[in-house]
Coordinates of C-alpha atoms in Angstrom, one line a residue:
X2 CA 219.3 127.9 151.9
X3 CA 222.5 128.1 149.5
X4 CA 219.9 129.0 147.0
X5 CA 218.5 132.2 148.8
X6 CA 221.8 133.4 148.9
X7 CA 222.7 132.9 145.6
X8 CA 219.8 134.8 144.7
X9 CA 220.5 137.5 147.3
X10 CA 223.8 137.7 146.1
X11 CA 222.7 138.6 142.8
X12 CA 219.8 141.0 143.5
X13 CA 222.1 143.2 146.0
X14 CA 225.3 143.3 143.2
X15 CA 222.8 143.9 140.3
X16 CA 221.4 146.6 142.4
X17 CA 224.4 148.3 143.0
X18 CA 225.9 148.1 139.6
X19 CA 222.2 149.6 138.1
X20 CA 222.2 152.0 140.7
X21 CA 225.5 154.0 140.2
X22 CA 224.4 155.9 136.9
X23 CA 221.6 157.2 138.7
X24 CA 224.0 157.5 142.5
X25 CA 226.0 160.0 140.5
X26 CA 223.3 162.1 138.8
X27 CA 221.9 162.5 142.6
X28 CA 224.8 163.4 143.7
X29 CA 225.3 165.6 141.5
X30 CA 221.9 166.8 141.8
X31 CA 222.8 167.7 145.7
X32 CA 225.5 169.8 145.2
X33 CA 223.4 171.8 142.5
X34 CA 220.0 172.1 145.1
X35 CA 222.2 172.7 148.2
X36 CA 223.4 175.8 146.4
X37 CA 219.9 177.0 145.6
X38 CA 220.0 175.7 142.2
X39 CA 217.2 173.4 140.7
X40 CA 218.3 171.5 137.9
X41 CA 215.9 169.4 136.1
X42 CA 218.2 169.2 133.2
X43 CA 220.1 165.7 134.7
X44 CA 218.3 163.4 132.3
X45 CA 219.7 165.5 129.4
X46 CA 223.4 165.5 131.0
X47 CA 223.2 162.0 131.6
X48 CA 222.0 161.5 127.8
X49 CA 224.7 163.6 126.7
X50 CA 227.9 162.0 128.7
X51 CA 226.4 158.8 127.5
X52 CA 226.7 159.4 124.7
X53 CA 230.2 161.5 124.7
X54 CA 231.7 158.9 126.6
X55 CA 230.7 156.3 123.8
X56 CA 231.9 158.9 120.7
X57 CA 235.2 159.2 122.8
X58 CA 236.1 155.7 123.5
X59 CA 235.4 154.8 120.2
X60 CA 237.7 157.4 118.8
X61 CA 240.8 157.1 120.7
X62 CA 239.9 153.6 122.5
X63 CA 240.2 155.1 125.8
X64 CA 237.2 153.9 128.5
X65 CA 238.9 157.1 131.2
X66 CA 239.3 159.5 128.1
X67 CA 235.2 158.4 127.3
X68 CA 234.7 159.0 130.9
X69 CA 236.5 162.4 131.3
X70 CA 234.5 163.6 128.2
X71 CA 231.0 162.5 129.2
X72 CA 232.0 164.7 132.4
X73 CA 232.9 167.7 130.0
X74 CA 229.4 167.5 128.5
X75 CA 227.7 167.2 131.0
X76 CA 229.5 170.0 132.6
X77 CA 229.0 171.9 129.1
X78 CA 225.5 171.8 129.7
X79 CA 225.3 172.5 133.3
X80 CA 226.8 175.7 132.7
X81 CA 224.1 176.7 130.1
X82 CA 221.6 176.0 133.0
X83 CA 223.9 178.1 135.4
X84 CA 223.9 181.2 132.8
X85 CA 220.2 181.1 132.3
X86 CA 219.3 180.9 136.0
X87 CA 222.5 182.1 137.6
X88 CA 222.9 184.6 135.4
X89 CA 219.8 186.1 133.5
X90 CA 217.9 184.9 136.2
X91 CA 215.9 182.5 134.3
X92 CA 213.3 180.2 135.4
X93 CA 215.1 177.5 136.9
X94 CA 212.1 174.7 135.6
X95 CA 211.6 175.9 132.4
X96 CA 215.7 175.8 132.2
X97 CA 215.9 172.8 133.5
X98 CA 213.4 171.0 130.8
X99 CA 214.3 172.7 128.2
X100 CA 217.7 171.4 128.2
X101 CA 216.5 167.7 129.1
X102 CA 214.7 167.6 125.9
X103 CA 217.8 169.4 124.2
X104 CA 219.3 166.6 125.1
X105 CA 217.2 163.9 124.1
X106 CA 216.7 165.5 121.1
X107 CA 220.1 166.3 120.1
X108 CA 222.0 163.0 121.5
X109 CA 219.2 161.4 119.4
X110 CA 220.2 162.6 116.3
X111 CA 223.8 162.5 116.7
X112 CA 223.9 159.2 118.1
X113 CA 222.8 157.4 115.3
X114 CA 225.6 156.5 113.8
X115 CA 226.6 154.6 117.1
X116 CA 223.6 153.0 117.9
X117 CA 224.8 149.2 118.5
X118 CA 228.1 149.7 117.7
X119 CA 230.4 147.8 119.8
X120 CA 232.6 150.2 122.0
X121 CA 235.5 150.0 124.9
X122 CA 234.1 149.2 128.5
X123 CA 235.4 149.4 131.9
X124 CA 235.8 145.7 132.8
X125 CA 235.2 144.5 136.3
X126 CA 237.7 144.4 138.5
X127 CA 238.1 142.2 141.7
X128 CA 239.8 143.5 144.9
X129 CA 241.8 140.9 146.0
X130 CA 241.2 139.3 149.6
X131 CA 238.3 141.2 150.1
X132 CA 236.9 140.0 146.6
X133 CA 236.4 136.2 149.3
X134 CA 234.6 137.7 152.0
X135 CA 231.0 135.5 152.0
X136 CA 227.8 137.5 150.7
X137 CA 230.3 140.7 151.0
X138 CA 232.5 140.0 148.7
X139 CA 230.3 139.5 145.4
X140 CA 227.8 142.1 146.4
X141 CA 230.8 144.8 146.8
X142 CA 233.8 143.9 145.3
X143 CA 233.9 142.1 142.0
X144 CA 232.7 145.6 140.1
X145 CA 234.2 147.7 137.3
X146 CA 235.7 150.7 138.9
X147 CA 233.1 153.2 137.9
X148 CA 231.2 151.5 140.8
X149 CA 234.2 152.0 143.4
X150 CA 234.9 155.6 142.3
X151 CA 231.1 156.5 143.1
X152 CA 231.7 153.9 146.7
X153 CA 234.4 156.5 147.3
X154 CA 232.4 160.0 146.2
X155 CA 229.8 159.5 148.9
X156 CA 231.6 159.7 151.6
X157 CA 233.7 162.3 150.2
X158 CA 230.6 164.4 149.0
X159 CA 229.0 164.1 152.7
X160 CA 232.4 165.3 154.3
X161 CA 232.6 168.0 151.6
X162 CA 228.9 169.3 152.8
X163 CA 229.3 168.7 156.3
X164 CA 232.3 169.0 157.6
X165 CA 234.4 171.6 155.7
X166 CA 234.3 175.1 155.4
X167 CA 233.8 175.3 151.5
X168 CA 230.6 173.0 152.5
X169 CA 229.3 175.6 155.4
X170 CA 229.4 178.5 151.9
X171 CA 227.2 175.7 150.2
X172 CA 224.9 175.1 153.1
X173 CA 224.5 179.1 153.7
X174 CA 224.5 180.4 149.9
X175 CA 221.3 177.4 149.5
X176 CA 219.7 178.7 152.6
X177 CA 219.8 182.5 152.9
X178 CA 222.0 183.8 149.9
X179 CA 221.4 187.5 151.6
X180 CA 223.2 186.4 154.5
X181 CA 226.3 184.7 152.6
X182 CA 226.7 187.3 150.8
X183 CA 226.8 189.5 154.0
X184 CA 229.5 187.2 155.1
X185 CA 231.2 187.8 152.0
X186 CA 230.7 184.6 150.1
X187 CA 230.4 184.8 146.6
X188 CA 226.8 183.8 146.1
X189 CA 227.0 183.8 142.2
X190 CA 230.6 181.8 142.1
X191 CA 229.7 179.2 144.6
X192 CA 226.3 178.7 142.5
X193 CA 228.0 178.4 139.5
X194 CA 230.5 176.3 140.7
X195 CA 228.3 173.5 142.2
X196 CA 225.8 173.7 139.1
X197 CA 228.6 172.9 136.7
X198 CA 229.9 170.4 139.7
X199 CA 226.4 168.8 139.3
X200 CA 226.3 168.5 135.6
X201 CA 229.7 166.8 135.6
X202 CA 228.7 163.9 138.2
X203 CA 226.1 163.8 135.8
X204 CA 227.5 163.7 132.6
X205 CA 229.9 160.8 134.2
X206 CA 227.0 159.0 135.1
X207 CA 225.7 158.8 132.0
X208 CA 229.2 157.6 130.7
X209 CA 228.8 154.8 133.3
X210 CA 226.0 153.8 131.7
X211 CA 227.6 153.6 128.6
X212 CA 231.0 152.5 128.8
X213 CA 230.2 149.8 132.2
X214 CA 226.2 149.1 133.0
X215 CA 225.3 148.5 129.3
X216 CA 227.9 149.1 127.2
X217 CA 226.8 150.7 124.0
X218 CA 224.8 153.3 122.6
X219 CA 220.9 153.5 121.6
X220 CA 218.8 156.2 121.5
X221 CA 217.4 157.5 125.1
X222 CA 219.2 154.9 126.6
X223 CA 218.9 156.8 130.2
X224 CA 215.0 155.5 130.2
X225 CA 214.6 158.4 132.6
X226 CA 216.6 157.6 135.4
X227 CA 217.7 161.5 135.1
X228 CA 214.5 161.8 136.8
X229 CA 215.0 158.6 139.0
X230 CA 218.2 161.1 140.3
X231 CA 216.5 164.1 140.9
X232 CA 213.5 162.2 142.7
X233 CA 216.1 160.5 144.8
X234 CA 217.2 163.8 146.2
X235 CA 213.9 164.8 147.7
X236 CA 213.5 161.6 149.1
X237 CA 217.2 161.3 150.6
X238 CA 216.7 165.0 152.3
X239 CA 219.6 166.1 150.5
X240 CA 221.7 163.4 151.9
X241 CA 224.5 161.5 150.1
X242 CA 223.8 158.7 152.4
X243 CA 220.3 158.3 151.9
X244 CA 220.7 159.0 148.3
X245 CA 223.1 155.9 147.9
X246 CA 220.8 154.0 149.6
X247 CA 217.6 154.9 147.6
X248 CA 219.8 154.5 144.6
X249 CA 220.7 150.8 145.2
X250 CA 217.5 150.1 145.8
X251 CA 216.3 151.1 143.0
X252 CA 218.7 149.1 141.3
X253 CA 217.8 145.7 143.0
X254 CA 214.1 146.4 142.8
X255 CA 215.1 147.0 138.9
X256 CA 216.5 143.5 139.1
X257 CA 213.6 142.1 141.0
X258 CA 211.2 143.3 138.1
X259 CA 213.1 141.3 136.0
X260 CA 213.1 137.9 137.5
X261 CA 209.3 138.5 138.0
X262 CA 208.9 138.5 134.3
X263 CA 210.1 134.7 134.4
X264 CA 207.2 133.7 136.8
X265 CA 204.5 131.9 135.5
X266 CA 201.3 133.9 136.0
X267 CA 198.4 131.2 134.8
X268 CA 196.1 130.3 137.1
X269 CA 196.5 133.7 139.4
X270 CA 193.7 136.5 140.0
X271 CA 193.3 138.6 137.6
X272 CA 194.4 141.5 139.6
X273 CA 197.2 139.7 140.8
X274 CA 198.4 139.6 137.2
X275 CA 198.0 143.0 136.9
X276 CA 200.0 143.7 139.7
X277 CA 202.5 141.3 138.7
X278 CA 203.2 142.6 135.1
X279 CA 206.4 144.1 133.9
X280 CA 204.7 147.1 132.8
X281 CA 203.3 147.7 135.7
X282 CA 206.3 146.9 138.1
X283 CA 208.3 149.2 135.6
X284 CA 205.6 152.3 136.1
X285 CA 206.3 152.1 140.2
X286 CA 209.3 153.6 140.6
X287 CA 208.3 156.8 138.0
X288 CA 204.8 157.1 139.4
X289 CA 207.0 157.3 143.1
X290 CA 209.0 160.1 141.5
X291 CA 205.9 162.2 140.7
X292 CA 204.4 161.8 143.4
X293 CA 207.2 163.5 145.6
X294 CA 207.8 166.2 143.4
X295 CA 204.4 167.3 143.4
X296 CA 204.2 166.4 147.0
X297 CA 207.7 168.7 147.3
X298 CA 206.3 171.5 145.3
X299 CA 204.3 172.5 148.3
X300 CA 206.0 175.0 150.6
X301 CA 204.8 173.3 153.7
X302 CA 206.1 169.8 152.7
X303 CA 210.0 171.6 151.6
X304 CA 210.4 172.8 155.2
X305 CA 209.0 170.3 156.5
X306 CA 211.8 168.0 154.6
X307 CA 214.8 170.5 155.1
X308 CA 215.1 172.0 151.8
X309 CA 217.5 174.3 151.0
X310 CA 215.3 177.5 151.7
X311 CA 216.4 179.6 148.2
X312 CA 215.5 176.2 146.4
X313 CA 215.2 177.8 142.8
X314 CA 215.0 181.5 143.8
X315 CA 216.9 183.8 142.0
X316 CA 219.2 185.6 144.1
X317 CA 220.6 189.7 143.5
X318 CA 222.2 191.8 145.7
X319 CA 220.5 194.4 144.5
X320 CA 217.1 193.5 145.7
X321 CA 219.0 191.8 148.7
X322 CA 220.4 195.4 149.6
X323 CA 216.6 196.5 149.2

């Protein structure tokens, strides 16, 4: 019995230590889509605050000055998304990608230098008292604080949406923009705003991946859990809740995938092999990601899952007017 929860123990705290890169990018992936803004630009924002977050450290050996600059590129880029869709009214998509493989491509050549080179990292840090509590304690409180900070944001970001009047503009401006603007919101500052909100929760995720998950720097080390985030958004319903809990279970079904590659396979079906490989427990979770967003690419399914209604429509009082 002591055994199980040893192993427990260690699946649900690797799980939520893998799953807090990809809890921020989905985060910051709500804000974004509740405004009416797709953004399929996180895995190049994550990429790039990774990256930034290592340059930084390294330079002033600072982990919170690494941090604070991942955010800053990540925001940097987010506002290139919000200019070409905001904007010039751009195709969100095409946006979107384009500055994911910016991203890859340009973190890839500038990151060279730092590939493998050992850098500053936020340390783990245990809260006293609470640090004892059985099962509790390891799972939630012996973490760096990169992990606590994003504990803290979900509550904060649900609240925010929900409950505050700033969150109400949000909710309106993603749903009918031609009506918030009636009201006299500011349809193209609150769109902005949340964008470049969105690319700096991802940017910081990305620098937690970096400078606390695995510390370091090699090239594409985000393995696409950009997309993981922006997945985990259709399948929370916009939900910071849901989205932490999606994201930690992706993270201790990462760490599942990893002790299977220990267990002996001879003997077993052929299929079962096949089913049991790392390559093929690896594919799941990205084969589950297409599979909703061509699944939420249908009109009937987005209602029918509550998404914000002006999803990636460009929005002009002019035509509003008309």
């Amino acid at each position: 019995m002591e055994e199980v929860v040893v192993f427990v123990t260690i699946i649900l705290s690797a799980g939520i230590a893998a799953g807090t890169p990809i809890l921020y990018g989905a985060l910051g992936e709500i804000f974004a889509e509740r405004s009416g803004i797709l953004n399929l630009g996180v895995e190049g924002m994550m990429l790039t605050g990774a990256l930034a977050g290592i340059v930084a450290s390294l330079a002033t050996g600072s982990v919170w000055i690494g941090a604070l600059s991942g955010m800053v590129a990540g925001g940097v880029l987010s506002l290139i998304h919000a200019f070409i869709s905001i904007t010039l009214r751009g195709d969100q998509v095409v946006s979107g990608l384009a500055l994911t493989i910016f991203g890859a491509g340009l973190t890839a050549f500038l990151g060279f230098p730092y590939v493998n080179v050992p850098a500053p990292k936020f340390a783990p840090v245990s809260i006293p008292l609470l640090e004892h509590i059985p099962l509790l304690g390891p799972v939630l409180f012996q973490h760096d604080l990169t992990v606590y900070v994003c504990f803290v944001l979900v509550p904060v970001a649900w609240f925010w949406i929900n409950k505050t009047r700033q969150g109400l503009h949000l909710r309106a401006v993603g749903e009918n923009p031609a009506a918030a603007d009636a009201l006299g919101v500011s349809v193209v500052r609150t769109r902005y705003v949340y964008t470049v909100v969105g690319g700096v929760l991802g940017g910081l995720g990305g620098a937690s991946l970096s400078l606390a998950y695995t510390p370091g720097w090699i090239e594409n080390m985000t393995a696409g859990w950009g997309w993981i985030a922006v997945g985990l958004v259709i399948f929370a319903a916009w939900d910071p809740w849901r989205a932490a809990f999606g994201a930690y279970l992706f993270g201790a079904i990462s760490r599942v995938v990893f002790d299977v590659q220990m267990l002996p396979t001879a003997g077993l079906p052929q299929l079962a092999k096949v089913l049991l490989s790392p390559e093929f427990l690896r594919m799941m979770p990205y084969a589950a990601v297409i599979l909703i967003l061509v699944s939420a690419s249908r009109e009937v399914v987005r209602r029918r899952i509550g998404a914000p209604a002006a999803l990636g429509t460009a929005y002009t009082r002019e035509e509003a007017e008309g």
